[in-house]
Amino acid sequence: MVRRIDVTGAGGVHLAAWEFTRSPEGGQESGGECAGAPGEGSEESAEPDSAPGVLLLHGLMGRASHWAPAARLLTGSHRVVALDQRGHGDSGKPAEGPFTREAHLADAVAVIERLGLAPVTLVGHAAGALTAWQLAAARPDLVRALIVCDMRAAAHGAASQREWADWFRSWPLPFASLAEARHWFGEADPWLERPSPARGEFFAEMMAEGAEGWRPVFSREQLLAARAAWAHDAHWDQLAQVTCPALVVRGPDGQLGRAEAQEMVRVLPRGRYAEVAEGGHLVHYERPAAWYAAIEPFLDAHCRDRDRAPEGDGVRASGPG
């Protein structure tokens, strides 16, 4: 089952958070994709939960629903929330931003505090992983553990930013149908090295139908602005400030190379490494069972609550093992 909880983020931006839960019968039925009419759920609907919290942060162009296959594997022992980050999904897309690192961190803090997830396990993919480790460095009081999925600590550089701008301009918008969008992103995109039906599905989830056809739910200009806030700089210093247990996860076909991943593990004070065989950049989406198998030993060691005790009027976690 999936429920939407609306939260106010930094600067008053509306944020849509999605909580994944088991069905009342104990199964793992879903309430559907992470979609709902505006106003479904509210800040008042968020109630404390005794299970240890997990916050899932998608990458650039992602949305909370992309975590659904992986999130359902986590619900047995965690309270699992995925966030549509500002500029994405059903969350606010303010015309003037800001889309700074500080705004993204403040949004995540607002969700953690409003939903009572602390101390939380942060799981981030790509740019969402950068937000996760910067938050873990800045607010260790809120974070129990960190899982970084396929995000580089090294600078991407100005050339990379220009390539993204060129790629965005190459999109043949609007698409006449979702099938056309799936085909272009999964097979016809000239930037694609080889056909990938899963990539086509991933991008199809980002599309919404309008009068002229199907377009992305985000502004490509806003996403370029968000990427510019981090792409030109390296982020090793923040990694070194993460004091909680941390796991760096990658696949052989992802964007994070093994040598850089292992250097990230070395820089992290309590870093660990996991690799998903045959995994790529979207491994949590394409191969959720294999992804979960790679992170489960880390979760068992650091993210399960074995000794919980009441504190105040709710139940809070006792901290990492």
PDB file of N, CA and C in Angstrom, residues 166-218:
ATOM      1  N   ASP A 166      22.763  19.658 -24.270  1.00  0.00           N
ATOM      2  CA  ASP A 166      22.597  19.182 -25.650  1.00  0.00           C
ATOM      3  C   ASP A 166      21.633  18.005 -25.703  1.00  0.00           C
ATOM      4  N   TRP A 167      21.756  17.106 -24.752  1.00  0.00           N
ATOM      5  CA  TRP A 167      20.881  15.931 -24.718  1.00  0.00           C
ATOM      6  C   TRP A 167      19.425  16.345 -24.505  1.00  0.00           C
ATOM      7  N   PHE A 168      19.194  17.235 -23.568  1.00  0.00           N
ATOM      8  CA  PHE A 168      17.828  17.715 -23.342  1.00  0.00           C
ATOM      9  C   PHE A 168      17.232  18.310 -24.620  1.00  0.00           C
ATOM     10  N   ARG A 169      18.033  19.067 -25.364  1.00  0.00           N
ATOM     11  CA  ARG A 169      17.533  19.685 -26.591  1.00  0.00           C
ATOM     12  C   ARG A 169      17.214  18.658 -27.671  1.00  0.00           C
ATOM     13  N   SER A 170      17.798  17.456 -27.567  1.00  0.00           N
ATOM     14  CA  SER A 170      17.572  16.431 -28.587  1.00  0.00           C
ATOM     15  C   SER A 170      16.261  15.676 -28.409  1.00  0.00           C
ATOM     16  N   TRP A 171      15.595  15.858 -27.274  1.00  0.00           N
ATOM     17  CA  TRP A 171      14.360  15.116 -27.047  1.00  0.00           C
ATOM     18  C   TRP A 171      13.291  15.537 -28.061  1.00  0.00           C
ATOM     19  N   PRO A 172      12.655  14.594 -28.747  1.00  0.00           N
ATOM     20  CA  PRO A 172      11.643  14.926 -29.761  1.00  0.00           C
ATOM     21  C   PRO A 172      10.266  15.149 -29.144  1.00  0.00           C
ATOM     22  N   LEU A 173      10.149  16.219 -28.361  1.00  0.00           N
ATOM     23  CA  LEU A 173       8.906  16.513 -27.652  1.00  0.00           C
ATOM     24  C   LEU A 173       7.949  17.310 -28.535  1.00  0.00           C
ATOM     25  N   PRO A 174       6.625  17.119 -28.319  1.00  0.00           N
ATOM     26  CA  PRO A 174       6.033  16.153 -27.398  1.00  0.00           C
ATOM     27  C   PRO A 174       5.955  14.770 -28.023  1.00  0.00           C
ATOM     28  N   PHE A 175       5.884  13.739 -27.177  1.00  0.00           N
ATOM     29  CA  PHE A 175       5.668  12.384 -27.677  1.00  0.00           C
ATOM     30  C   PHE A 175       4.171  12.184 -27.933  1.00  0.00           C
ATOM     31  N   ALA A 176       3.859  11.479 -28.993  1.00  0.00           N
ATOM     32  CA  ALA A 176       2.448  11.259 -29.336  1.00  0.00           C
ATOM     33  C   ALA A 176       1.776  10.285 -28.378  1.00  0.00           C
ATOM     34  N   SER A 177       2.557   9.417 -27.757  1.00  0.00           N
ATOM     35  CA  SER A 177       2.006   8.413 -26.851  1.00  0.00           C
ATOM     36  C   SER A 177       3.086   7.984 -25.874  1.00  0.00           C
ATOM     37  N   LEU A 178       2.678   7.289 -24.811  1.00  0.00           N
ATOM     38  CA  LEU A 178       3.654   6.730 -23.881  1.00  0.00           C
ATOM     39  C   LEU A 178       4.497   5.665 -24.569  1.00  0.00           C
ATOM     40  N   ALA A 179       3.894   4.921 -25.474  1.00  0.00           N
ATOM     41  CA  ALA A 179       4.647   3.903 -26.209  1.00  0.00           C
ATOM     42  C   ALA A 179       5.781   4.546 -27.005  1.00  0.00           C
ATOM     43  N   GLU A 180       5.507   5.706 -27.587  1.00  0.00           N
ATOM     44  CA  GLU A 180       6.551   6.412 -28.342  1.00  0.00           C
ATOM     45  C   GLU A 180       7.662   6.877 -27.409  1.00  0.00           C
ATOM     46  N   ALA A 181       7.295   7.349 -26.209  1.00  0.00           N
ATOM     47  CA  ALA A 181       8.297   7.774 -25.240  1.00  0.00           C
ATOM     48  C   ALA A 181       9.153   6.586 -24.796  1.00  0.00           C
ATOM     49  N   ARG A 182       8.506   5.462 -24.504  1.00  0.00           N
ATOM     50  CA  ARG A 182       9.252   4.258 -24.107  1.00  0.00           C
ATOM     51  C   ARG A 182      10.239   3.858 -25.204  1.00  0.00           C
ATOM     52  N   HIS A 183       9.786   3.892 -26.443  1.00  0.00           N
ATOM     53  CA  HIS A 183      10.643   3.480 -27.552  1.00  0.00           C
ATOM     54  C   HIS A 183      11.829   4.417 -27.697  1.00  0.00           C
ATOM     55  N   TRP A 184      11.589   5.727 -27.601  1.00  0.00           N
ATOM     56  CA  TRP A 184      12.690   6.662 -27.831  1.00  0.00           C
ATOM     57  C   TRP A 184      13.749   6.528 -26.737  1.00  0.00           C
ATOM     58  N   PHE A 185      13.322   6.524 -25.473  1.00  0.00           N
ATOM     59  CA  PHE A 185      14.289   6.458 -24.381  1.00  0.00           C
ATOM     60  C   PHE A 185      14.896   5.072 -24.218  1.00  0.00           C
ATOM     61  N   GLY A 186      14.164   4.045 -24.632  1.00  0.00           N
ATOM     62  CA  GLY A 186      14.669   2.687 -24.466  1.00  0.00           C
ATOM     63  C   GLY A 186      15.418   2.136 -25.662  1.00  0.00           C
ATOM     64  N   GLU A 187      15.233   2.764 -26.852  1.00  0.00           N
ATOM     65  CA  GLU A 187      15.857   2.207 -28.059  1.00  0.00           C
ATOM     66  C   GLU A 187      16.427   3.258 -29.012  1.00  0.00           C
ATOM     67  N   ALA A 188      15.703   4.365 -29.227  1.00  0.00           N
ATOM     68  CA  ALA A 188      16.068   5.296 -30.299  1.00  0.00           C
ATOM     69  C   ALA A 188      16.959   6.451 -29.867  1.00  0.00           C
ATOM     70  N   ASP A 189      17.061   6.713 -28.582  1.00  0.00           N
ATOM     71  CA  ASP A 189      17.892   7.811 -28.086  1.00  0.00           C
ATOM     72  C   ASP A 189      19.328   7.624 -28.568  1.00  0.00           C
ATOM     73  N   PRO A 190      19.882   8.557 -29.347  1.00  0.00           N
ATOM     74  CA  PRO A 190      21.250   8.380 -29.856  1.00  0.00           C
ATOM     75  C   PRO A 190      22.306   8.381 -28.772  1.00  0.00           C
ATOM     76  N   TRP A 191      21.957   8.839 -27.571  1.00  0.00           N
ATOM     77  CA  TRP A 191      22.914   8.827 -26.473  1.00  0.00           C
ATOM     78  C   TRP A 191      22.936   7.467 -25.765  1.00  0.00           C
ATOM     79  N   LEU A 192      22.040   6.587 -26.152  1.00  0.00           N
ATOM     80  CA  LEU A 192      21.940   5.271 -25.525  1.00  0.00           C
ATOM     81  C   LEU A 192      22.948   4.323 -26.156  1.00  0.00           C
ATOM     82  N   GLU A 193      23.742   3.645 -25.329  1.00  0.00           N
ATOM     83  CA  GLU A 193      24.766   2.738 -25.842  1.00  0.00           C
ATOM     84  C   GLU A 193      24.162   1.476 -26.421  1.00  0.00           C
ATOM     85  N   ARG A 194      23.120   0.961 -25.794  1.00  0.00           N
ATOM     86  CA  ARG A 194      22.452  -0.248 -26.282  1.00  0.00           C
ATOM     87  C   ARG A 194      21.004  -0.217 -25.810  1.00  0.00           C
ATOM     88  N   PRO A 195      20.107  -0.931 -26.474  1.00  0.00           N
ATOM     89  CA  PRO A 195      18.694  -0.901 -26.091  1.00  0.00           C
ATOM     90  C   PRO A 195      18.492  -1.299 -24.632  1.00  0.00           C
ATOM     91  N   SER A 196      17.551  -0.619 -23.987  1.00  0.00           N
ATOM     92  CA  SER A 196      17.254  -0.882 -22.588  1.00  0.00           C
ATOM     93  C   SER A 196      15.772  -0.640 -22.335  1.00  0.00           C
ATOM     94  N   PRO A 197      14.954  -1.702 -22.400  1.00  0.00           N
ATOM     95  CA  PRO A 197      13.518  -1.531 -22.139  1.00  0.00           C
ATOM     96  C   PRO A 197      13.250  -0.926 -20.758  1.00  0.00           C
ATOM     97  N   ALA A 198      14.072  -1.289 -19.755  1.00  0.00           N
ATOM     98  CA  ALA A 198      13.861  -0.748 -18.412  1.00  0.00           C
ATOM     99  C   ALA A 198      14.068   0.765 -18.403  1.00  0.00           C
ATOM    100  N   ARG A 199      15.040   1.250 -19.151  1.00  0.00           N
ATOM    101  CA  ARG A 199      15.259   2.697 -19.250  1.00  0.00           C
ATOM    102  C   ARG A 199      14.041   3.364 -19.888  1.00  0.00           C
ATOM    103  N   GLY A 200      13.475   2.716 -20.903  1.00  0.00           N
ATOM    104  CA  GLY A 200      12.275   3.257 -21.518  1.00  0.00           C
ATOM    105  C   GLY A 200      11.136   3.373 -20.524  1.00  0.00           C
ATOM    106  N   GLU A 201      10.940   2.347 -19.708  1.00  0.00           N
ATOM    107  CA  GLU A 201       9.888   2.381 -18.690  1.00  0.00           C
ATOM    108  C   GLU A 201      10.173   3.451 -17.649  1.00  0.00           C
ATOM    109  N   PHE A 202      11.446   3.565 -17.249  1.00  0.00           N
ATOM    110  CA  PHE A 202      11.858   4.548 -16.252  1.00  0.00           C
ATOM    111  C   PHE A 202      11.472   5.953 -16.708  1.00  0.00           C
ATOM    112  N   PHE A 203      11.776   6.287 -17.967  1.00  0.00           N
ATOM    113  CA  PHE A 203      11.467   7.615 -18.473  1.00  0.00           C
ATOM    114  C   PHE A 203       9.976   7.792 -18.733  1.00  0.00           C
ATOM    115  N   ALA A 204       9.287   6.730 -19.109  1.00  0.00           N
ATOM    116  CA  ALA A 204       7.843   6.835 -19.341  1.00  0.00           C
ATOM    117  C   ALA A 204       7.115   7.260 -18.072  1.00  0.00           C
ATOM    118  N   GLU A 205       7.635   6.839 -16.906  1.00  0.00           N
ATOM    119  CA  GLU A 205       7.020   7.228 -15.634  1.00  0.00           C
ATOM    120  C   GLU A 205       7.142   8.718 -15.363  1.00  0.00           C
ATOM    121  N   MET A 206       8.023   9.403 -16.080  1.00  0.00           N
ATOM    122  CA  MET A 206       8.212  10.840 -15.878  1.00  0.00           C
ATOM    123  C   MET A 206       7.294  11.681 -16.753  1.00  0.00           C
ATOM    124  N   MET A 207       6.521  11.039 -17.620  1.00  0.00           N
ATOM    125  CA  MET A 207       5.734  11.776 -18.605  1.00  0.00           C
ATOM    126  C   MET A 207       4.300  12.013 -18.125  1.00  0.00           C
ATOM    127  N   ALA A 208       3.757  13.132 -18.565  1.00  0.00           N
ATOM    128  CA  ALA A 208       2.357  13.451 -18.293  1.00  0.00           C
ATOM    129  C   ALA A 208       1.718  13.918 -19.597  1.00  0.00           C
ATOM    130  N   GLU A 209       0.438  13.602 -19.763  1.00  0.00           N
ATOM    131  CA  GLU A 209      -0.253  13.935 -21.009  1.00  0.00           C
ATOM    132  C   GLU A 209      -0.830  15.343 -20.955  1.00  0.00           C
ATOM    133  N   GLY A 210      -0.595  16.091 -22.026  1.00  0.00           N
ATOM    134  CA  GLY A 210      -1.175  17.418 -22.172  1.00  0.00           C
ATOM    135  C   GLY A 210      -1.937  17.516 -23.478  1.00  0.00           C
ATOM    136  N   ALA A 211      -2.348  18.722 -23.838  1.00  0.00           N
ATOM    137  CA  ALA A 211      -3.155  18.913 -25.037  1.00  0.00           C
ATOM    138  C   ALA A 211      -2.416  18.506 -26.300  1.00  0.00           C
ATOM    139  N   GLU A 212      -1.081  18.662 -26.308  1.00  0.00           N
ATOM    140  CA  GLU A 212      -0.303  18.375 -27.507  1.00  0.00           C
ATOM    141  C   GLU A 212       0.332  16.995 -27.500  1.00  0.00           C
ATOM    142  N   GLY A 213       0.296  16.308 -26.363  1.00  0.00           N
ATOM    143  CA  GLY A 213       0.950  15.007 -26.263  1.00  0.00           C
ATOM    144  C   GLY A 213       1.611  14.836 -24.905  1.00  0.00           C
ATOM    145  N   TRP A 214       2.631  14.017 -24.852  1.00  0.00           N
ATOM    146  CA  TRP A 214       3.269  13.645 -23.595  1.00  0.00           C
ATOM    147  C   TRP A 214       4.590  14.391 -23.425  1.00  0.00           C
ATOM    148  N   ARG A 215       4.731  15.031 -22.265  1.00  0.00           N
ATOM    149  CA  ARG A 215       5.934  15.773 -21.928  1.00  0.00           C
ATOM    150  C   ARG A 215       6.381  15.400 -20.513  1.00  0.00           C
ATOM    151  N   PRO A 216       7.647  15.671 -20.159  1.00  0.00           N
ATOM    152  CA  PRO A 216       8.108  15.358 -18.802  1.00  0.00           C
ATOM    153  C   PRO A 216       7.398  16.226 -17.775  1.00  0.00           C
ATOM    154  N   VAL A 217       7.242  15.700 -16.571  1.00  0.00           N
ATOM    155  CA  VAL A 217       6.572  16.433 -15.495  1.00  0.00           C
ATOM    156  C   VAL A 217       7.489  17.495 -14.902  1.00  0.00           C
ATOM    157  N   PHE A 218       8.755  17.524 -15.306  1.00  0.00           N
ATOM    158  CA  PHE A 218       9.702  18.500 -14.790  1.00  0.00           C
ATOM    159  C   PHE A 218      10.103  19.492 -15.877  1.00  0.00           C
TER     160      PHE A 218
END
